[in-house]
Short mmCIF file of C-alpha atoms in Angstrom, two decimals:
data_model
loop_
_atom_site.label_atom_id
_atom_site.label_comp_id
_atom_site.label_asym_id
_atom_site.label_seq_id
_atom_site.Cartn_x
_atom_site.Cartn_y
_atom_site.Cartn_z
CA MET A 256 221.18 99.50 38.50
CA ALA A 257 221.13 99.30 35.09
CA ASP A 258 222.40 95.93 34.11
CA ARG A 259 225.09 96.31 31.44
CA ARG A 260 224.48 92.76 30.11
CA ASN A 261 221.08 94.36 28.73
CA ARG A 262 222.14 97.92 27.41
CA GLY A 263 220.83 99.01 24.44
CA GLU A 264 218.25 96.50 24.43
CA SER A 265 214.82 96.71 24.45
CA GLY A 266 212.74 95.13 27.58
CA SER A 267 208.99 94.78 28.48
CA THR A 268 208.68 97.80 30.75
CA GLY A 269 210.94 100.71 28.89
CA GLU A 270 214.68 101.23 27.02
CA HIS A 271 217.33 102.85 27.52
CA ASP A 272 219.00 104.69 25.30
CA ARG A 273 222.48 105.82 25.30
CA GLN A 274 222.11 108.28 27.13
CA GLY A 275 220.25 106.64 30.29
CA VAL A 276 217.15 108.76 29.19
CA PHE A 277 214.22 106.07 30.14
CA ARG A 278 211.84 105.68 27.88
CA ARG A 279 208.16 104.14 28.66
CA GLY A 280 207.12 101.34 26.29
CA GLY A 281 204.16 100.49 25.28
CA THR A 282 201.54 101.63 22.15
CA PRO A 283 202.41 104.53 20.97
CA GLY A 284 199.16 107.36 21.01
CA ARG A 285 197.71 105.68 24.09
CA ALA A 286 197.54 105.64 27.93
CA ASP A 287 199.31 103.34 29.08
CA GLU A 288 198.42 101.23 32.52
CA PHE A 289 201.11 104.23 34.91
CA GLU A 290 199.31 107.38 32.64
CA LYS A 291 195.61 105.74 34.05
CA LEU A 292 196.82 105.81 36.61
CA TYR A 293 197.96 109.39 37.70
CA ARG A 294 196.37 111.19 34.92
CA SER A 295 193.06 114.20 36.50
CA ARG A 296 189.77 113.33 35.38
CA GLU A 297 187.96 115.19 32.77
CA SER A 298 186.04 117.06 35.20
CA GLU A 299 189.33 118.02 36.75
CA GLN A 300 191.27 119.40 32.48
CA LYS A 301 188.30 121.66 32.56
CA ALA A 302 190.23 125.16 31.84
CA VAL A 303 189.85 127.45 34.45
CA GLY A 304 188.02 130.61 34.47
CA GLY A 305 185.60 128.79 32.13
CA THR A 306 181.51 130.64 31.86
CA ARG A 307 180.34 128.98 35.03
CA ARG A 308 175.98 128.69 34.91
CA LEU A 309 174.15 128.81 37.54
CA PRO A 310 171.70 126.86 38.29
CA ALA A 311 167.94 127.02 37.79
CA ALA A 312 165.68 128.36 40.81
CA ASP A 313 163.83 124.54 41.41
CA GLU A 314 167.93 122.78 41.24
CA VAL A 315 169.10 125.44 44.00
CA PRO A 316 168.36 123.33 47.19
CA PRO A 317 165.50 125.09 49.62
CA VAL A 318 168.07 126.68 52.39
CA ARG A 319 167.92 124.63 56.05
CA PRO A 320 166.71 127.35 59.44
CA LYS A 321 170.64 126.47 61.15
CA ARG A 322 169.45 125.02 64.22
CA PRO A 323 170.13 127.72 67.76
CA LYS A 324 173.43 125.77 69.53
CA ARG A 325 173.19 123.82 72.20
CA ARG A 326 174.59 125.07 75.49
CA THR A 327 177.42 122.37 77.06
CA HIS A 328 177.70 124.63 79.59
CA HIS A 329 175.51 126.59 82.66
CA ALA A 330 173.92 129.78 82.24
CA GLY A 331 175.94 132.23 82.71
CA ARG A 332 176.11 133.49 86.28
CA GLU A 333 174.57 137.09 87.38
CA TYR A 334 176.36 139.13 89.91
CA ASP A 335 174.54 141.49 91.98
CA GLY A 336 177.39 143.52 93.82
CA THR A 337 177.11 142.17 97.03
CA GLY A 338 178.44 138.85 96.67
CA ALA A 339 174.36 137.05 98.08
CA LYS A 340 174.07 134.18 95.75
CA ARG A 341 177.46 133.54 96.07
CA GLN A 342 176.85 133.31 99.80
CA ALA A 343 173.31 131.25 98.99
CA ARG A 344 175.29 128.41 96.94
CA GLU A 345 178.23 128.29 99.51
CA LYS A 346 175.89 127.13 102.09
CA ARG A 347 173.18 125.49 99.91
CA GLN A 348 176.41 123.45 99.35
CA LYS A 349 177.93 123.23 103.31
CA ARG A 350 174.33 122.65 104.55
CA THR A 351 174.94 119.80 102.03
CA ARG A 352 178.77 118.79 103.08
CA ASN A 353 177.70 118.35 106.71
CA THR A 354 174.45 116.12 105.74
CA LEU A 355 176.36 114.19 104.43
CA VAL A 356 179.03 114.01 107.18
CA THR A 357 176.76 113.21 109.69
CA VAL A 358 175.16 110.57 107.69
CA LEU A 359 178.83 108.69 107.62
CA VAL A 360 179.31 109.11 111.25
CA VAL A 361 176.08 107.54 111.90
CA VAL A 362 176.19 105.20 109.87
CA LEU A 363 180.05 104.30 110.74
CA ILE A 364 178.90 104.39 114.66
CA ILE A 365 176.65 101.61 113.93
CA LEU A 366 178.56 99.80 111.55
CA VAL A 367 182.73 100.23 113.80
CA VAL A 368 181.56 101.10 117.31
CA PRO A 369 181.40 98.11 119.52
CA PRO A 370 177.47 98.31 120.91
CA ALA A 371 178.79 97.47 124.53
CA ALA A 372 180.88 100.42 124.06
CA LEU A 373 178.07 102.00 123.00
CA TYR A 374 176.13 101.39 125.91
CA LEU A 375 179.01 102.25 128.78
CA TRP A 376 179.29 105.20 127.04
CA ALA A 377 175.06 105.72 127.68
CA ASP A 378 175.85 104.71 129.85
CA SER A 379 179.05 106.71 131.38
CA ARG A 380 176.77 109.78 130.71
CA LEU A 381 173.92 109.22 133.38
CA ALA A 382 174.16 111.72 136.45
CA ARG A 383 173.13 109.40 139.83
CA VAL A 384 172.59 110.26 143.62
CA GLU A 385 172.30 108.06 146.81
CA ALA A 386 168.25 107.92 146.43
CA LEU A 387 168.03 103.99 147.74
CA LEU A 388 170.20 104.85 150.91
CA ASP A 389 168.68 101.37 153.91
CA TYR A 390 167.37 102.81 157.22
CA GLU A 391 166.15 100.76 159.77
CA GLY A 392 162.33 99.57 159.36
CA ARG A 393 162.45 99.67 155.47
CA PRO A 394 160.89 97.13 153.52
CA ASP A 395 162.69 93.40 152.83
CA ARG A 396 162.65 92.87 148.94
CA GLN A 397 159.18 91.94 147.87
CA PRO A 398 157.96 90.36 144.64
CA GLY A 399 157.60 92.66 141.24
CA THR A 400 159.38 95.28 140.66
CA THR A 401 158.98 99.31 141.36
CA PHE A 402 160.50 102.59 140.32
CA MET A 403 159.51 105.65 141.37
CA ILE A 404 160.25 108.63 139.15
CA VAL A 405 160.52 112.67 139.78
CA GLY A 406 159.85 115.08 137.49
CA SER A 407 161.80 118.09 139.79
CA ASP A 408 161.16 121.81 138.41
CA SER A 409 164.51 122.56 138.86
CA ARG A 410 166.11 124.86 136.57
CA ASP A 411 169.28 123.56 136.14
CA GLY A 412 170.34 124.23 132.80
CA LEU A 413 168.02 126.42 132.08
CA ASP A 414 169.68 130.04 129.82
CA ASP A 415 168.24 133.31 130.70
CA ASP A 416 165.76 133.23 127.16
CA GLN A 417 165.16 129.81 128.29
CA ILE A 418 163.28 130.26 131.67
CA GLN A 419 160.94 133.34 130.02
CA GLU A 420 159.93 131.27 127.15
CA LEU A 421 159.33 128.69 129.15
CA ALA A 422 157.68 130.42 131.78
CA THR A 423 159.84 129.17 134.73
CA GLY A 424 160.11 131.62 136.71
CA ARG A 425 163.91 132.09 139.07
CA ALA A 426 162.51 129.69 141.78
CA GLU A 427 166.32 128.28 144.53
CA GLY A 428 166.76 124.60 144.44
CA ARG A 429 164.93 122.11 143.82
CA ARG A 430 160.66 120.99 144.25
CA THR A 431 159.15 118.13 142.70
CA ASP A 432 155.54 118.51 140.81
CA THR A 433 155.55 114.74 140.36
CA ILE A 434 155.64 111.90 141.24
CA MET A 435 154.61 108.25 139.49
CA VAL A 436 155.58 105.54 140.60
CA LEU A 437 155.64 102.32 137.85
CA TYR A 438 154.40 99.56 139.03
CA ILE A 439 155.61 95.37 137.02
CA PRO A 440 153.06 93.17 139.01
CA ASP A 441 155.20 88.83 138.11
CA ASP A 442 152.45 88.67 136.17
CA GLY A 443 149.68 91.05 134.02
CA GLU A 444 150.29 94.50 132.57
CA PRO A 445 152.14 97.43 134.60
CA THR A 446 150.13 100.15 135.68
CA ILE A 447 151.40 103.68 136.71
CA VAL A 448 150.33 104.91 139.45
CA SER A 449 150.03 108.65 140.59
CA VAL A 450 151.23 110.36 144.00
CA PRO A 451 149.57 113.26 144.60
CA ARG A 452 152.59 115.31 145.67
CA ASP A 453 150.39 116.61 148.75
CA SER A 454 149.84 114.36 150.07
CA TYR A 455 149.78 114.25 153.85
CA VAL A 456 152.94 111.63 155.21
CA PRO A 457 155.22 111.23 157.78
CA MET A 458 158.18 113.13 156.97
CA ALA A 459 161.66 111.36 157.10
CA ILE A 460 163.32 115.00 157.66
CA PRO A 461 164.37 114.18 161.21
CA GLY A 462 162.17 116.94 163.05
CA TYR A 463 159.70 117.11 161.18
CA ALA A 464 155.77 115.69 162.08
CA ASP A 465 153.38 115.23 159.04
CA ASN A 466 153.66 117.14 156.12
CA LYS A 467 153.36 117.22 152.29
CA ILE A 468 154.99 114.22 150.82
CA ASN A 469 156.82 117.00 148.65
CA THR A 470 157.92 118.65 150.84
CA ALA A 471 160.74 115.80 151.76
CA PHE A 472 162.02 116.93 148.83
CA ALA A 473 162.79 120.40 148.24
CA ASP A 474 166.37 121.03 149.32
CA ALA A 475 165.86 124.08 151.47
CA VAL A 476 164.05 121.55 154.04
CA CYS A 477 166.91 120.88 156.75
CA GLY A 478 166.79 118.96 160.56
CA THR A 479 169.01 116.76 162.46
CA ASP A 480 170.29 113.67 162.97
CA GLU A 481 170.21 112.09 166.31
CA GLY A 482 174.29 111.49 165.64
CA GLY A 483 174.33 115.63 165.15
CA GLU A 484 174.37 115.27 161.25
CA GLU A 485 171.87 116.82 158.89
CA VAL A 486 169.63 115.64 156.79
CA CYS A 487 168.30 117.31 154.01
CA GLY A 488 164.91 116.84 151.85
CA GLY A 489 166.47 115.37 148.40
CA PRO A 490 165.50 111.97 146.30
CA ALA A 491 166.76 109.83 149.85
CA PRO A 492 163.96 111.87 152.34
CA LEU A 493 161.50 110.88 149.07
CA VAL A 494 161.49 107.23 148.91
CA GLU A 495 161.97 107.10 152.39
CA SER A 496 158.74 109.39 152.50
CA PHE A 497 156.92 106.75 150.52
CA GLU A 498 157.60 103.84 152.02
CA ARG A 499 157.12 104.38 154.75
CA ALA A 500 153.72 105.39 154.15
CA SER A 501 152.21 103.25 152.18
CA GLY A 502 154.20 99.53 152.64
CA VAL A 503 155.70 99.61 149.33
CA ARG A 504 159.37 99.26 148.83
CA ILE A 505 161.26 101.00 145.89
CA ASP A 506 163.36 99.29 143.72
CA HIS A 507 165.16 101.93 141.50
CA TYR A 508 164.74 105.75 140.86
CA ALA A 509 165.16 107.88 138.18
CA GLU A 510 164.78 111.88 138.15
CA ILE A 511 164.33 114.23 135.08
CA GLY A 512 164.39 118.50 135.76
CA MET A 513 163.01 120.84 133.31
CA GLY A 514 165.35 121.34 130.77
CA GLY A 515 165.81 117.36 130.39
CA PHE A 516 162.41 117.29 129.16
CA VAL A 517 161.85 119.92 126.77
CA ASP A 518 164.97 118.67 124.91
CA ILE A 519 163.64 114.51 125.04
CA VAL A 520 160.03 115.36 123.85
CA ASP A 521 161.82 117.88 121.11
CA ALA A 522 163.41 114.80 120.43
CA VAL A 523 161.18 112.00 120.05
CA GLY A 524 160.17 115.62 117.56
CA GLY A 525 156.46 115.61 120.12
CA VAL A 526 153.85 114.38 121.16
CA GLU A 527 150.44 114.26 120.74
CA LEU A 528 147.76 115.49 123.53
CA CYS A 529 143.78 115.84 123.58
CA PRO A 530 143.58 118.64 125.68
CA GLU A 531 138.86 118.14 125.73
CA GLU A 532 139.34 122.80 126.37
CA PRO A 533 140.94 125.09 125.88
CA MET A 534 143.78 125.89 128.84
CA ALA A 535 144.83 129.61 128.28
CA ASP A 536 147.68 129.73 131.83
CA PRO A 537 150.18 132.53 131.97
CA LYS A 538 151.96 131.12 134.93
CA ALA A 539 152.71 127.96 133.13
CA GLY A 540 153.47 129.84 129.97
CA LEU A 541 150.50 128.12 128.22
CA ASP A 542 147.91 128.99 125.88
CA ILE A 543 146.39 125.94 122.92
CA GLU A 544 142.82 124.96 122.38
CA ALA A 545 140.58 122.23 122.43
CA GLY A 546 141.52 119.32 120.60
CA CYS A 547 144.72 116.42 119.44
CA GLN A 548 148.18 118.45 118.60
CA THR A 549 151.13 117.69 118.98
CA MET A 550 153.10 119.27 121.31
CA ASP A 551 156.70 120.36 121.24
CA GLY A 552 158.44 120.25 123.96
CA GLY A 553 158.12 123.82 126.09
CA THR A 554 153.96 123.27 125.07
CA ALA A 555 153.91 119.83 126.65
CA LEU A 556 155.60 121.73 130.51
CA GLY A 557 153.01 124.25 130.23
CA TYR A 558 150.16 121.41 130.25
CA VAL A 559 151.33 119.32 132.91
CA ARG A 560 152.49 121.93 135.17
CA THR A 561 148.83 124.14 134.97
CA ARG A 562 146.59 124.10 137.67
CA ALA A 563 144.36 126.39 135.81
CA THR A 564 141.61 124.05 136.07
CA PRO A 565 138.74 123.48 138.16
CA ARG A 566 140.38 119.87 139.95
CA ALA A 567 143.82 121.93 140.88
CA ASP A 568 146.64 119.31 141.43
CA LEU A 569 144.62 116.54 140.81
CA ASP A 570 143.64 117.28 136.96
CA ARG A 571 147.15 118.47 137.17
CA ILE A 572 147.98 114.62 138.00
CA ALA A 573 145.68 113.25 134.94
CA ARG A 574 146.94 115.45 132.33
CA GLN A 575 150.95 114.57 133.40
CA ARG A 576 149.47 110.33 132.85
CA GLU A 577 148.62 111.51 129.90
CA PHE A 578 151.70 113.03 127.96
CA PHE A 579 154.03 110.48 130.34
CA SER A 580 151.82 107.71 128.07
CA ALA A 581 152.27 109.49 124.81
CA LEU A 582 155.52 110.38 125.91
CA VAL A 583 156.58 106.43 126.53
CA ALA A 584 154.51 105.27 122.70
CA GLU A 585 156.50 108.07 120.77
CA ALA A 586 160.33 106.32 122.36
CA SER A 587 160.00 103.29 121.87
CA ALA A 588 158.18 103.60 118.75
CA PRO A 589 160.16 101.57 115.60
CA SER A 590 160.38 104.55 113.49
CA THR A 591 161.82 106.03 116.72
CA MET A 592 164.26 102.95 118.08
CA PHE A 593 164.99 101.94 114.35
CA ASN A 594 165.60 105.67 112.67
CA PRO A 595 169.60 106.89 113.37
CA PHE A 596 168.30 110.58 113.75
CA GLN A 597 166.37 110.49 115.79
CA ALA A 598 167.14 107.62 118.53
CA LEU A 599 170.80 109.17 119.27
CA PRO A 600 169.77 112.43 120.28
CA LEU A 601 167.02 110.67 122.19
CA VAL A 602 169.95 108.75 123.78
CA THR A 603 172.03 111.73 123.63
CA ALA A 604 168.83 113.74 126.06
CA GLY A 605 167.59 111.25 128.18
CA THR A 606 171.52 110.27 129.23
CA ASP A 607 172.67 113.99 129.73
CA THR A 608 169.47 114.95 131.71
CA PHE A 609 168.03 111.70 133.71
CA MET A 610 168.91 111.13 137.32
CA VAL A 611 169.13 107.29 139.11
CA ASP A 612 169.99 105.65 141.40
CA GLU A 613 173.43 104.21 142.16
CA GLY A 614 172.62 100.66 141.76
CA ASP A 615 170.99 102.15 138.39
CA HIS A 616 171.86 101.97 134.51
CA LEU A 617 170.91 102.34 131.79
CA ARG A 618 169.58 98.98 131.49
CA HIS A 619 166.89 100.05 134.22
CA LEU A 620 165.72 103.36 131.96
CA ALA A 621 165.76 100.54 128.87
CA THR A 622 163.67 98.11 131.42
CA MET A 623 160.97 101.17 132.18
CA LEU A 624 160.10 102.02 129.20
CA LEU A 625 159.19 99.09 127.41
CA ALA A 626 157.58 98.03 130.61
CA MET A 627 155.99 100.94 129.28
CA ARG A 628 155.63 100.37 125.60
CA GLY A 629 152.23 97.73 125.80
CA GLY A 630 148.61 98.84 127.10
CA THR A 631 150.33 100.26 130.73
CA GLN A 632 147.28 101.59 133.23
CA THR A 633 147.43 104.08 134.31
CA THR A 634 145.80 105.22 137.66
CA ALA A 635 146.51 107.97 141.37
CA VAL A 636 146.69 106.67 144.63
CA PRO A 637 142.83 106.81 146.01
CA VAL A 638 141.83 110.15 147.42
CA GLY A 639 139.93 110.15 150.13
CA SER A 640 139.84 113.99 151.47
CA THR A 641 141.98 117.16 150.51
CA PRO A 642 140.85 119.06 153.96
CA SER A 643 143.71 122.42 155.08
CA ILE A 644 145.68 121.42 158.36
CA ASP A 645 147.10 125.13 160.04
CA GLN A 646 150.61 125.27 159.05
CA VAL A 647 150.44 123.13 156.32
CA GLY A 648 147.56 124.19 153.87
CA SER A 649 145.68 122.38 152.02
CA VAL A 650 146.56 118.29 151.45
CA VAL A 651 145.56 115.25 150.18
CA LEU A 652 145.07 112.37 152.61
CA TRP A 653 144.86 108.63 151.21
CA ASP A 654 141.58 106.59 150.83
CA GLU A 655 142.58 103.94 154.10
CA VAL A 656 140.53 101.40 152.84
CA ARG A 657 140.75 101.47 149.15
CA SER A 658 144.70 102.59 148.57
CA GLU A 659 145.35 99.62 151.12
CA GLU A 660 144.13 97.99 148.98
CA MET A 661 146.14 98.41 146.23
CA PHE A 662 149.67 98.92 148.21
CA SER A 663 148.92 95.36 149.59
CA ALA A 664 148.71 94.31 145.64
CA MET A 665 151.87 95.94 145.34
CA ARG A 666 153.35 93.98 148.15
CA GLU A 667 152.92 91.25 146.88
CA GLY A 668 153.79 91.02 143.06
CA GLU A 669 150.07 91.01 142.41
CA PRO A 670 147.99 93.48 139.51
CA ILE A 671 146.17 95.84 141.45
CA PRO A 672 142.29 95.29 141.52
CA GLU A 673 140.03 97.21 139.44
CA SER A 674 138.32 98.49 143.00
CA ALA A 675 141.69 100.59 143.79
CA PHE A 676 142.09 102.48 141.31
CA GLU A 677 141.28 106.83 140.77
CA ASP A 678 140.30 108.21 137.71
#
């Protein structure tokens, strides 16, 4: 609002006439500071539509070729109308997801589940049987530790496809193809002693005289004891027959069937065995070349079962010892024990298929495994002869002197002398 006291008088920045028109002061003909701020530049004062001069050719900047635009998204998907690519992509995503879930579960089991709970869970999975029974005349407790390890030919757990694939046949009941005694002396290296299944020994089944030791395990062989109760072949009569014949007390019992045998071998990724000659036996489902090779569960089963060699059962005993040592070495290797993807399947397969005595637990199996982890020696009960006996067939008679030398050392908890070793 104009100051009425100065109306009609010129100010430093302008003046007012009587009608209130504002006029800028300054020098006439020259732009004042206000005009300088808002006056167009000379380049902007050119007349619109004036003549435009084209630049000379050498003044034209070179035209740069346009670069293709970089793709910021994935290439377009192609569809063939069947959805095969989509299904393959979903399968890959599912496998990745399942792998991540498995890893997470394993980590949680290792970090969250208390070791005691894991041990109790695994121990509860072991099947148990009364194998170590007291009887009149049983040997007293002895120094050292003994495990009887039995390989049963039971087909339990095998379906029709597996029976055909493994060439096991469909025999009912169960018998034993493998009998071994792991002996751990108080001082010295453990020794695996193979017991020929045709060993001619006194039977612990009522009504049966001397016979092959594997007869004592056959559940189809039965007799009646003095109390009128039926007694059939099985783990307890087998252990008793061996104890009576050798005088060596058995402290622990472990049995595994064919199906469990295959599962355990596959759980450790196979075992390396080294046959000296090519072997082919359709009855055992075996056809392999000579030389060291990694065998899966099915092939290893045929390897330890076949009798299609010159010494038949005696050769099979040697292969069983070879296999058992290789399996223990693989199962106890750090690459297996500290790899949860192998250790957990091994524990699951082992505890699901092993049968032990009522008084045995997982810690005893662990002791057995660790005892054989080092330089375990392997041998067999010394053989004297292999005659044929009426109504029994071909049998194995133990060498009386050398076998007693072996069993005497075992009864005393001492290392078995080399003179008693059998090739």
